[in-house]
Amino acid sequence: MPKASEVKKGAAIEHNGRVLVVKDIQRSVPQGRAGGSLYRMRLYDVVTGGKVDETFKDSDMLKFADLIRREAMFSYIDGEEYVFMDNEDYTPYNLNKEAISEEILFVNEETQGLHVIVIDGSPVGLDLPSSVELVVEETDPSIKGASASARSKPARLTTGLTIQVPEHISTGDRIRINTVEHKFMGRAEK
């Protein structure tokens, strides 16, 4: 059983009889308290889809839920559901748009290394690869002679995600993005 301080974003834990996926973690060190940090976690109930906020001490013991990660590809959108196809046995996994609203900004039909998180036979979330390649849909014109380390500008990608890119990047460029930090990593290989 892990301590709260060892739990990472995307992990599934069992808490108060529910299975919860960790969406976000904020660590704080209260003033005047001897000892540990507090971990405020935004959790997502895999059954009801509801958001839950909990705060744990760093020494609190949590229980990981039994989950399976299945490699999958994004297939199509069906109303409020995004449908992913298992790469091995072609099982379709339907995920509600609300449940994966942050992750879907990094996903298109070409995304490799994507995993659907399955708990008790039900798909509950997405596990993104550490980086993805996406195309710049709209950004200010590139500036000739701008160095790679110069100022940055916002760029909207084909999935709707907006990130900061160097000035030499232009509309139509294929770029790599770090999915954890939401940062530009460089132009994609041709």
JSON list of C-alpha atoms in Angstrom, two decimals:
[
{"chain": "A", "resi": 1, "resn": "MET", "atom": "CA", "xyz": [0.00, 0.00, 0.00]},
{"chain": "A", "resi": 2, "resn": "PRO", "atom": "CA", "xyz": [1.46, 3.36, -1.00]},
{"chain": "A", "resi": 3, "resn": "LYS", "atom": "CA", "xyz": [1.64, 6.45, 1.16]},
{"chain": "A", "resi": 4, "resn": "ALA", "atom": "CA", "xyz": [-0.25, 9.51, -0.13]},
{"chain": "A", "resi": 5, "resn": "SER", "atom": "CA", "xyz": [3.13, 11.06, -1.00]},
{"chain": "A", "resi": 6, "resn": "GLU", "atom": "CA", "xyz": [3.85, 8.18, -3.44]},
{"chain": "A", "resi": 7, "resn": "VAL", "atom": "CA", "xyz": [0.59, 8.42, -5.42]},
{"chain": "A", "resi": 8, "resn": "LYS", "atom": "CA", "xyz": [0.89, 9.95, -8.90]},
{"chain": "A", "resi": 9, "resn": "LYS", "atom": "CA", "xyz": [-1.56, 11.60, -11.28]},
{"chain": "A", "resi": 10, "resn": "GLY", "atom": "CA", "xyz": [-3.54, 8.99, -13.24]},
{"chain": "A", "resi": 11, "resn": "ALA", "atom": "CA", "xyz": [-3.39, 6.38, -10.46]},
{"chain": "A", "resi": 12, "resn": "ALA", "atom": "CA", "xyz": [-6.59, 4.64, -9.36]},
{"chain": "A", "resi": 13, "resn": "ILE", "atom": "CA", "xyz": [-7.19, 4.27, -5.63]},
{"chain": "A", "resi": 14, "resn": "GLU", "atom": "CA", "xyz": [-9.89, 2.69, -3.47]},
{"chain": "A", "resi": 15, "resn": "HIS", "atom": "CA", "xyz": [-11.20, 5.13, -0.86]},
{"chain": "A", "resi": 16, "resn": "ASN", "atom": "CA", "xyz": [-14.40, 5.05, 1.22]},
{"chain": "A", "resi": 17, "resn": "GLY", "atom": "CA", "xyz": [-15.67, 2.06, -0.79]},
{"chain": "A", "resi": 18, "resn": "ARG", "atom": "CA", "xyz": [-15.26, 3.84, -4.12]},
{"chain": "A", "resi": 19, "resn": "VAL", "atom": "CA", "xyz": [-12.73, 3.56, -6.93]},
{"chain": "A", "resi": 20, "resn": "LEU", "atom": "CA", "xyz": [-11.28, 6.99, -7.72]},
{"chain": "A", "resi": 21, "resn": "VAL", "atom": "CA", "xyz": [-8.84, 8.11, -10.41]},
{"chain": "A", "resi": 22, "resn": "VAL", "atom": "CA", "xyz": [-6.39, 10.85, -9.39]},
{"chain": "A", "resi": 23, "resn": "LYS", "atom": "CA", "xyz": [-6.78, 13.81, -11.80]},
{"chain": "A", "resi": 24, "resn": "ASP", "atom": "CA", "xyz": [-4.65, 16.39, -10.01]},
{"chain": "A", "resi": 25, "resn": "ILE", "atom": "CA", "xyz": [-2.44, 16.63, -6.93]},
{"chain": "A", "resi": 26, "resn": "GLN", "atom": "CA", "xyz": [-1.45, 19.79, -5.07]},
{"chain": "A", "resi": 27, "resn": "ARG", "atom": "CA", "xyz": [1.14, 19.47, -2.34]},
{"chain": "A", "resi": 28, "resn": "SER", "atom": "CA", "xyz": [1.22, 21.99, 0.49]},
{"chain": "A", "resi": 29, "resn": "VAL", "atom": "CA", "xyz": [3.34, 22.36, 3.61]},
{"chain": "A", "resi": 30, "resn": "PRO", "atom": "CA", "xyz": [1.27, 24.01, 6.35]},
{"chain": "A", "resi": 31, "resn": "GLN", "atom": "CA", "xyz": [3.14, 26.61, 8.43]},
{"chain": "A", "resi": 32, "resn": "GLY", "atom": "CA", "xyz": [3.88, 25.77, 12.04]},
{"chain": "A", "resi": 33, "resn": "ARG", "atom": "CA", "xyz": [3.17, 22.05, 11.68]},
{"chain": "A", "resi": 34, "resn": "ALA", "atom": "CA", "xyz": [5.89, 19.71, 12.61]},
{"chain": "A", "resi": 35, "resn": "GLY", "atom": "CA", "xyz": [6.10, 16.91, 10.11]},
{"chain": "A", "resi": 36, "resn": "GLY", "atom": "CA", "xyz": [4.65, 16.31, 6.75]},
{"chain": "A", "resi": 37, "resn": "SER", "atom": "CA", "xyz": [3.00, 17.81, 3.77]},
{"chain": "A", "resi": 38, "resn": "LEU", "atom": "CA", "xyz": [-0.65, 17.70, 2.82]},
{"chain": "A", "resi": 39, "resn": "TYR", "atom": "CA", "xyz": [-1.74, 16.32, -0.54]},
{"chain": "A", "resi": 40, "resn": "ARG", "atom": "CA", "xyz": [-4.96, 17.79, -1.89]},
{"chain": "A", "resi": 41, "resn": "MET", "atom": "CA", "xyz": [-6.19, 15.48, -4.63]},
{"chain": "A", "resi": 42, "resn": "ARG", "atom": "CA", "xyz": [-8.86, 16.07, -7.23]},
{"chain": "A", "resi": 43, "resn": "LEU", "atom": "CA", "xyz": [-10.36, 12.64, -7.82]},
{"chain": "A", "resi": 44, "resn": "TYR", "atom": "CA", "xyz": [-12.85, 11.29, -10.31]},
{"chain": "A", "resi": 45, "resn": "ASP", "atom": "CA", "xyz": [-15.32, 8.57, -9.28]},
{"chain": "A", "resi": 46, "resn": "VAL", "atom": "CA", "xyz": [-15.14, 5.86, -11.95]},
{"chain": "A", "resi": 47, "resn": "VAL", "atom": "CA", "xyz": [-18.71, 4.68, -11.37]},
{"chain": "A", "resi": 48, "resn": "THR", "atom": "CA", "xyz": [-20.71, 7.90, -11.01]},
{"chain": "A", "resi": 49, "resn": "GLY", "atom": "CA", "xyz": [-18.32, 10.16, -12.91]},
{"chain": "A", "resi": 50, "resn": "GLY", "atom": "CA", "xyz": [-18.47, 12.69, -10.07]},
{"chain": "A", "resi": 51, "resn": "LYS", "atom": "CA", "xyz": [-15.52, 14.82, -8.98]},
{"chain": "A", "resi": 52, "resn": "VAL", "atom": "CA", "xyz": [-14.27, 14.40, -5.42]},
{"chain": "A", "resi": 53, "resn": "ASP", "atom": "CA", "xyz": [-11.73, 16.52, -3.55]},
{"chain": "A", "resi": 54, "resn": "GLU", "atom": "CA", "xyz": [-9.81, 14.86, -0.70]},
{"chain": "A", "resi": 55, "resn": "THR", "atom": "CA", "xyz": [-6.84, 15.94, 1.39]},
{"chain": "A", "resi": 56, "resn": "PHE", "atom": "CA", "xyz": [-4.39, 13.36, 2.72]},
{"chain": "A", "resi": 57, "resn": "LYS", "atom": "CA", "xyz": [-1.38, 13.60, 5.03]},
{"chain": "A", "resi": 58, "resn": "ASP", "atom": "CA", "xyz": [1.81, 12.39, 3.36]},
{"chain": "A", "resi": 59, "resn": "SER", "atom": "CA", "xyz": [1.90, 9.38, 5.69]},
{"chain": "A", "resi": 60, "resn": "ASP", "atom": "CA", "xyz": [-1.74, 8.30, 5.03]},
{"chain": "A", "resi": 61, "resn": "MET", "atom": "CA", "xyz": [-1.79, 4.82, 3.53]},
{"chain": "A", "resi": 62, "resn": "LEU", "atom": "CA", "xyz": [-3.90, 4.48, 0.38]},
{"chain": "A", "resi": 63, "resn": "LYS", "atom": "CA", "xyz": [-4.90, 1.38, -1.55]},
{"chain": "A", "resi": 64, "resn": "PHE", "atom": "CA", "xyz": [-4.37, 1.12, -5.30]},
{"chain": "A", "resi": 65, "resn": "ALA", "atom": "CA", "xyz": [-7.40, -0.18, -7.19]},
{"chain": "A", "resi": 66, "resn": "ASP", "atom": "CA", "xyz": [-7.10, -3.17, -9.51]},
{"chain": "A", "resi": 67, "resn": "LEU", "atom": "CA", "xyz": [-6.80, -1.73, -12.95]},
{"chain": "A", "resi": 68, "resn": "ILE", "atom": "CA", "xyz": [-5.71, -2.87, -16.36]},
{"chain": "A", "resi": 69, "resn": "ARG", "atom": "CA", "xyz": [-4.10, -0.64, -18.98]},
{"chain": "A", "resi": 70, "resn": "ARG", "atom": "CA", "xyz": [-5.03, -1.64, -22.53]},
{"chain": "A", "resi": 71, "resn": "GLU", "atom": "CA", "xyz": [-3.19, -0.15, -25.50]},
{"chain": "A", "resi": 72, "resn": "ALA", "atom": "CA", "xyz": [-5.74, 1.50, -27.75]},
{"chain": "A", "resi": 73, "resn": "MET", "atom": "CA", "xyz": [-6.27, 3.97, -30.60]},
{"chain": "A", "resi": 74, "resn": "PHE", "atom": "CA", "xyz": [-8.81, 6.78, -30.81]},
{"chain": "A", "resi": 75, "resn": "SER", "atom": "CA", "xyz": [-11.51, 5.68, -33.24]},
{"chain": "A", "resi": 76, "resn": "TYR", "atom": "CA", "xyz": [-14.45, 8.11, -33.42]},
{"chain": "A", "resi": 77, "resn": "ILE", "atom": "CA", "xyz": [-16.86, 10.35, -31.49]},
{"chain": "A", "resi": 78, "resn": "ASP", "atom": "CA", "xyz": [-20.41, 9.17, -30.76]},
{"chain": "A", "resi": 79, "resn": "GLY", "atom": "CA", "xyz": [-22.38, 12.04, -29.22]},
{"chain": "A", "resi": 80, "resn": "GLU", "atom": "CA", "xyz": [-20.87, 12.68, -25.75]},
{"chain": "A", "resi": 81, "resn": "GLU", "atom": "CA", "xyz": [-18.75, 9.51, -25.95]},
{"chain": "A", "resi": 82, "resn": "TYR", "atom": "CA", "xyz": [-15.27, 9.09, -27.36]},
{"chain": "A", "resi": 83, "resn": "VAL", "atom": "CA", "xyz": [-14.71, 5.57, -28.69]},
{"chain": "A", "resi": 84, "resn": "PHE", "atom": "CA", "xyz": [-11.28, 3.92, -28.51]},
{"chain": "A", "resi": 85, "resn": "MET", "atom": "CA", "xyz": [-10.37, 0.58, -30.10]},
{"chain": "A", "resi": 86, "resn": "ASP", "atom": "CA", "xyz": [-8.20, -2.00, -28.31]},
{"chain": "A", "resi": 87, "resn": "ASN", "atom": "CA", "xyz": [-5.04, -2.59, -30.38]},
{"chain": "A", "resi": 88, "resn": "GLU", "atom": "CA", "xyz": [-5.03, -6.36, -29.71]},
{"chain": "A", "resi": 89, "resn": "ASP", "atom": "CA", "xyz": [-8.59, -7.65, -29.70]},
{"chain": "A", "resi": 90, "resn": "TYR", "atom": "CA", "xyz": [-10.43, -4.61, -31.17]},
{"chain": "A", "resi": 91, "resn": "THR", "atom": "CA", "xyz": [-12.72, -4.22, -28.13]},
{"chain": "A", "resi": 92, "resn": "PRO", "atom": "CA", "xyz": [-14.37, -0.78, -28.31]},
{"chain": "A", "resi": 93, "resn": "TYR", "atom": "CA", "xyz": [-14.05, 1.37, -25.16]},
{"chain": "A", "resi": 94, "resn": "ASN", "atom": "CA", "xyz": [-16.51, 4.22, -24.74]},
{"chain": "A", "resi": 95, "resn": "LEU", "atom": "CA", "xyz": [-15.38, 7.10, -22.53]},
{"chain": "A", "resi": 96, "resn": "ASN", "atom": "CA", "xyz": [-17.55, 10.07, -21.62]},
{"chain": "A", "resi": 97, "resn": "LYS", "atom": "CA", "xyz": [-16.24, 13.39, -22.94]},
{"chain": "A", "resi": 98, "resn": "GLU", "atom": "CA", "xyz": [-16.39, 14.90, -19.42]},
{"chain": "A", "resi": 99, "resn": "ALA", "atom": "CA", "xyz": [-14.22, 12.14, -17.94]},
{"chain": "A", "resi": 100, "resn": "ILE", "atom": "CA", "xyz": [-11.36, 12.71, -20.38]},
{"chain": "A", "resi": 101, "resn": "SER", "atom": "CA", "xyz": [-11.79, 16.44, -21.14]},
{"chain": "A", "resi": 102, "resn": "GLU", "atom": "CA", "xyz": [-8.13, 17.26, -20.37]},
{"chain": "A", "resi": 103, "resn": "GLU", "atom": "CA", "xyz": [-6.55, 14.20, -21.99]},
{"chain": "A", "resi": 104, "resn": "ILE", "atom": "CA", "xyz": [-8.55, 14.40, -25.24]},
{"chain": "A", "resi": 105, "resn": "LEU", "atom": "CA", "xyz": [-6.76, 17.67, -26.12]},
{"chain": "A", "resi": 106, "resn": "PHE", "atom": "CA", "xyz": [-3.63, 15.57, -26.76]},
{"chain": "A", "resi": 107, "resn": "VAL", "atom": "CA", "xyz": [-5.30, 12.83, -28.82]},
{"chain": "A", "resi": 108, "resn": "ASN", "atom": "CA", "xyz": [-6.11, 12.33, -32.49]},
{"chain": "A", "resi": 109, "resn": "GLU", "atom": "CA", "xyz": [-6.51, 9.27, -34.75]},
{"chain": "A", "resi": 110, "resn": "GLU", "atom": "CA", "xyz": [-2.71, 8.98, -35.14]},
{"chain": "A", "resi": 111, "resn": "THR", "atom": "CA", "xyz": [-1.77, 9.08, -31.44]},
{"chain": "A", "resi": 112, "resn": "GLN", "atom": "CA", "xyz": [0.49, 6.12, -30.57]},
{"chain": "A", "resi": 113, "resn": "GLY", "atom": "CA", "xyz": [1.19, 4.73, -27.07]},
{"chain": "A", "resi": 114, "resn": "LEU", "atom": "CA", "xyz": [-2.27, 5.55, -25.70]},
{"chain": "A", "resi": 115, "resn": "HIS", "atom": "CA", "xyz": [-3.75, 3.33, -22.98]},
{"chain": "A", "resi": 116, "resn": "VAL", "atom": "CA", "xyz": [-7.35, 3.00, -21.81]},
{"chain": "A", "resi": 117, "resn": "ILE", "atom": "CA", "xyz": [-7.59, 2.37, -18.06]},
{"chain": "A", "resi": 118, "resn": "VAL", "atom": "CA", "xyz": [-10.06, -0.47, -17.35]},
{"chain": "A", "resi": 119, "resn": "ILE", "atom": "CA", "xyz": [-11.40, -1.25, -13.86]},
{"chain": "A", "resi": 120, "resn": "ASP", "atom": "CA", "xyz": [-13.74, -4.23, -13.33]},
{"chain": "A", "resi": 121, "resn": "GLY", "atom": "CA", "xyz": [-14.29, -4.48, -17.09]},
{"chain": "A", "resi": 122, "resn": "SER", "atom": "CA", "xyz": [-15.32, -0.81, -17.47]},
{"chain": "A", "resi": 123, "resn": "PRO", "atom": "CA", "xyz": [-13.19, 1.82, -19.22]},
{"chain": "A", "resi": 124, "resn": "VAL", "atom": "CA", "xyz": [-12.64, 4.72, -16.81]},
{"chain": "A", "resi": 125, "resn": "GLY", "atom": "CA", "xyz": [-9.90, 6.91, -18.23]},
{"chain": "A", "resi": 126, "resn": "LEU", "atom": "CA", "xyz": [-6.97, 7.50, -20.55]},
{"chain": "A", "resi": 127, "resn": "ASP", "atom": "CA", "xyz": [-3.27, 7.16, -19.86]},
{"chain": "A", "resi": 128, "resn": "LEU", "atom": "CA", "xyz": [-1.35, 9.40, -22.27]},
{"chain": "A", "resi": 129, "resn": "PRO", "atom": "CA", "xyz": [2.11, 8.74, -23.65]},
{"chain": "A", "resi": 130, "resn": "SER", "atom": "CA", "xyz": [4.74, 11.18, -22.28]},
{"chain": "A", "resi": 131, "resn": "SER", "atom": "CA", "xyz": [4.77, 13.07, -25.59]},
{"chain": "A", "resi": 132, "resn": "VAL", "atom": "CA", "xyz": [2.51, 13.35, -28.65]},
{"chain": "A", "resi": 133, "resn": "GLU", "atom": "CA", "xyz": [2.80, 14.84, -32.12]},
{"chain": "A", "resi": 134, "resn": "LEU", "atom": "CA", "xyz": [0.16, 17.32, -33.23]},
{"chain": "A", "resi": 135, "resn": "VAL", "atom": "CA", "xyz": [-0.21, 19.85, -36.05]},
{"chain": "A", "resi": 136, "resn": "VAL", "atom": "CA", "xyz": [-0.36, 23.62, -35.48]},
{"chain": "A", "resi": 137, "resn": "GLU", "atom": "CA", "xyz": [-3.75, 24.79, -36.78]},
{"chain": "A", "resi": 138, "resn": "GLU", "atom": "CA", "xyz": [-3.30, 28.49, -36.16]},
{"chain": "A", "resi": 139, "resn": "THR", "atom": "CA", "xyz": [-0.51, 30.77, -34.93]},
{"chain": "A", "resi": 140, "resn": "ASP", "atom": "CA", "xyz": [0.94, 34.15, -35.80]},
{"chain": "A", "resi": 141, "resn": "PRO", "atom": "CA", "xyz": [3.19, 34.11, -38.88]},
{"chain": "A", "resi": 142, "resn": "SER", "atom": "CA", "xyz": [6.71, 32.83, -38.22]},
{"chain": "A", "resi": 143, "resn": "ILE", "atom": "CA", "xyz": [9.40, 35.47, -37.99]},
{"chain": "A", "resi": 144, "resn": "LYS", "atom": "CA", "xyz": [12.31, 34.95, -40.38]},
{"chain": "A", "resi": 145, "resn": "GLY", "atom": "CA", "xyz": [15.60, 34.76, -38.53]},
{"chain": "A", "resi": 146, "resn": "ALA", "atom": "CA", "xyz": [13.92, 34.18, -35.15]},
{"chain": "A", "resi": 147, "resn": "SER", "atom": "CA", "xyz": [16.18, 32.00, -33.07]},
{"chain": "A", "resi": 148, "resn": "ALA", "atom": "CA", "xyz": [14.88, 28.85, -31.41]},
{"chain": "A", "resi": 149, "resn": "SER", "atom": "CA", "xyz": [15.43, 30.36, -27.97]},
{"chain": "A", "resi": 150, "resn": "ALA", "atom": "CA", "xyz": [13.63, 33.64, -28.72]},
{"chain": "A", "resi": 151, "resn": "ARG", "atom": "CA", "xyz": [10.26, 34.72, -27.39]},
{"chain": "A", "resi": 152, "resn": "SER", "atom": "CA", "xyz": [7.25, 32.45, -27.66]},
{"chain": "A", "resi": 153, "resn": "LYS", "atom": "CA", "xyz": [3.76, 32.92, -29.05]},
{"chain": "A", "resi": 154, "resn": "PRO", "atom": "CA", "xyz": [0.49, 31.00, -28.58]},
{"chain": "A", "resi": 155, "resn": "ALA", "atom": "CA", "xyz": [-0.39, 28.29, -31.10]},
{"chain": "A", "resi": 156, "resn": "ARG", "atom": "CA", "xyz": [-3.71, 26.46, -31.39]},
{"chain": "A", "resi": 157, "resn": "LEU", "atom": "CA", "xyz": [-3.36, 22.82, -32.37]},
{"chain": "A", "resi": 158, "resn": "THR", "atom": "CA", "xyz": [-5.82, 20.72, -34.41]},
{"chain": "A", "resi": 159, "resn": "THR", "atom": "CA", "xyz": [-7.25, 19.17, -31.21]},
{"chain": "A", "resi": 160, "resn": "GLY", "atom": "CA", "xyz": [-8.14, 22.58, -29.72]},
{"chain": "A", "resi": 161, "resn": "LEU", "atom": "CA", "xyz": [-5.20, 22.67, -27.29]},
{"chain": "A", "resi": 162, "resn": "THR", "atom": "CA", "xyz": [-3.33, 26.00, -27.10]},
{"chain": "A", "resi": 163, "resn": "ILE", "atom": "CA", "xyz": [0.33, 26.03, -26.03]},
{"chain": "A", "resi": 164, "resn": "GLN", "atom": "CA", "xyz": [3.29, 28.42, -26.25]},
{"chain": "A", "resi": 165, "resn": "VAL", "atom": "CA", "xyz": [5.68, 27.77, -29.16]},
{"chain": "A", "resi": 166, "resn": "PRO", "atom": "CA", "xyz": [8.87, 29.53, -30.34]},
{"chain": "A", "resi": 167, "resn": "GLU", "atom": "CA", "xyz": [8.42, 32.31, -32.92]},
{"chain": "A", "resi": 168, "resn": "HIS", "atom": "CA", "xyz": [9.94, 30.21, -35.76]},
{"chain": "A", "resi": 169, "resn": "ILE", "atom": "CA", "xyz": [7.01, 27.73, -35.70]},
{"chain": "A", "resi": 170, "resn": "SER", "atom": "CA", "xyz": [4.28, 28.33, -38.28]},
{"chain": "A", "resi": 171, "resn": "THR", "atom": "CA", "xyz": [0.77, 27.14, -39.10]},
{"chain": "A", "resi": 172, "resn": "GLY", "atom": "CA", "xyz": [0.85, 23.58, -40.51]},
{"chain": "A", "resi": 173, "resn": "ASP", "atom": "CA", "xyz": [4.02, 22.56, -38.62]},
{"chain": "A", "resi": 174, "resn": "ARG", "atom": "CA", "xyz": [3.94, 19.18, -36.89]},
{"chain": "A", "resi": 175, "resn": "ILE", "atom": "CA", "xyz": [5.33, 19.51, -33.36]},
{"chain": "A", "resi": 176, "resn": "ARG", "atom": "CA", "xyz": [6.01, 17.33, -30.30]},
{"chain": "A", "resi": 177, "resn": "ILE", "atom": "CA", "xyz": [4.33, 18.23, -27.00]},
{"chain": "A", "resi": 178, "resn": "ASN", "atom": "CA", "xyz": [5.12, 17.01, -23.48]},
{"chain": "A", "resi": 179, "resn": "THR", "atom": "CA", "xyz": [1.73, 15.78, -22.16]},
{"chain": "A", "resi": 180, "resn": "VAL", "atom": "CA", "xyz": [2.67, 16.16, -18.48]},
{"chain": "A", "resi": 181, "resn": "GLU", "atom": "CA", "xyz": [3.93, 19.75, -18.59]},
{"chain": "A", "resi": 182, "resn": "HIS", "atom": "CA", "xyz": [1.87, 20.86, -21.66]},
{"chain": "A", "resi": 183, "resn": "LYS", "atom": "CA", "xyz": [5.08, 22.19, -23.20]},
{"chain": "A", "resi": 184, "resn": "PHE", "atom": "CA", "xyz": [6.52, 22.44, -26.72]},
{"chain": "A", "resi": 185, "resn": "MET", "atom": "CA", "xyz": [9.41, 19.96, -27.18]},
{"chain": "A", "resi": 186, "resn": "GLY", "atom": "CA", "xyz": [10.42, 20.60, -30.80]},
{"chain": "A", "resi": 187, "resn": "ARG", "atom": "CA", "xyz": [9.43, 19.97, -34.38]},
{"chain": "A", "resi": 188, "resn": "ALA", "atom": "CA", "xyz": [8.33, 16.40, -35.12]},
{"chain": "A", "resi": 189, "resn": "GLU", "atom": "CA", "xyz": [10.48, 14.18, -37.34]},
{"chain": "A", "resi": 190, "resn": "LYS", "atom": "CA", "xyz": [9.23, 14.05, -40.90]}
]
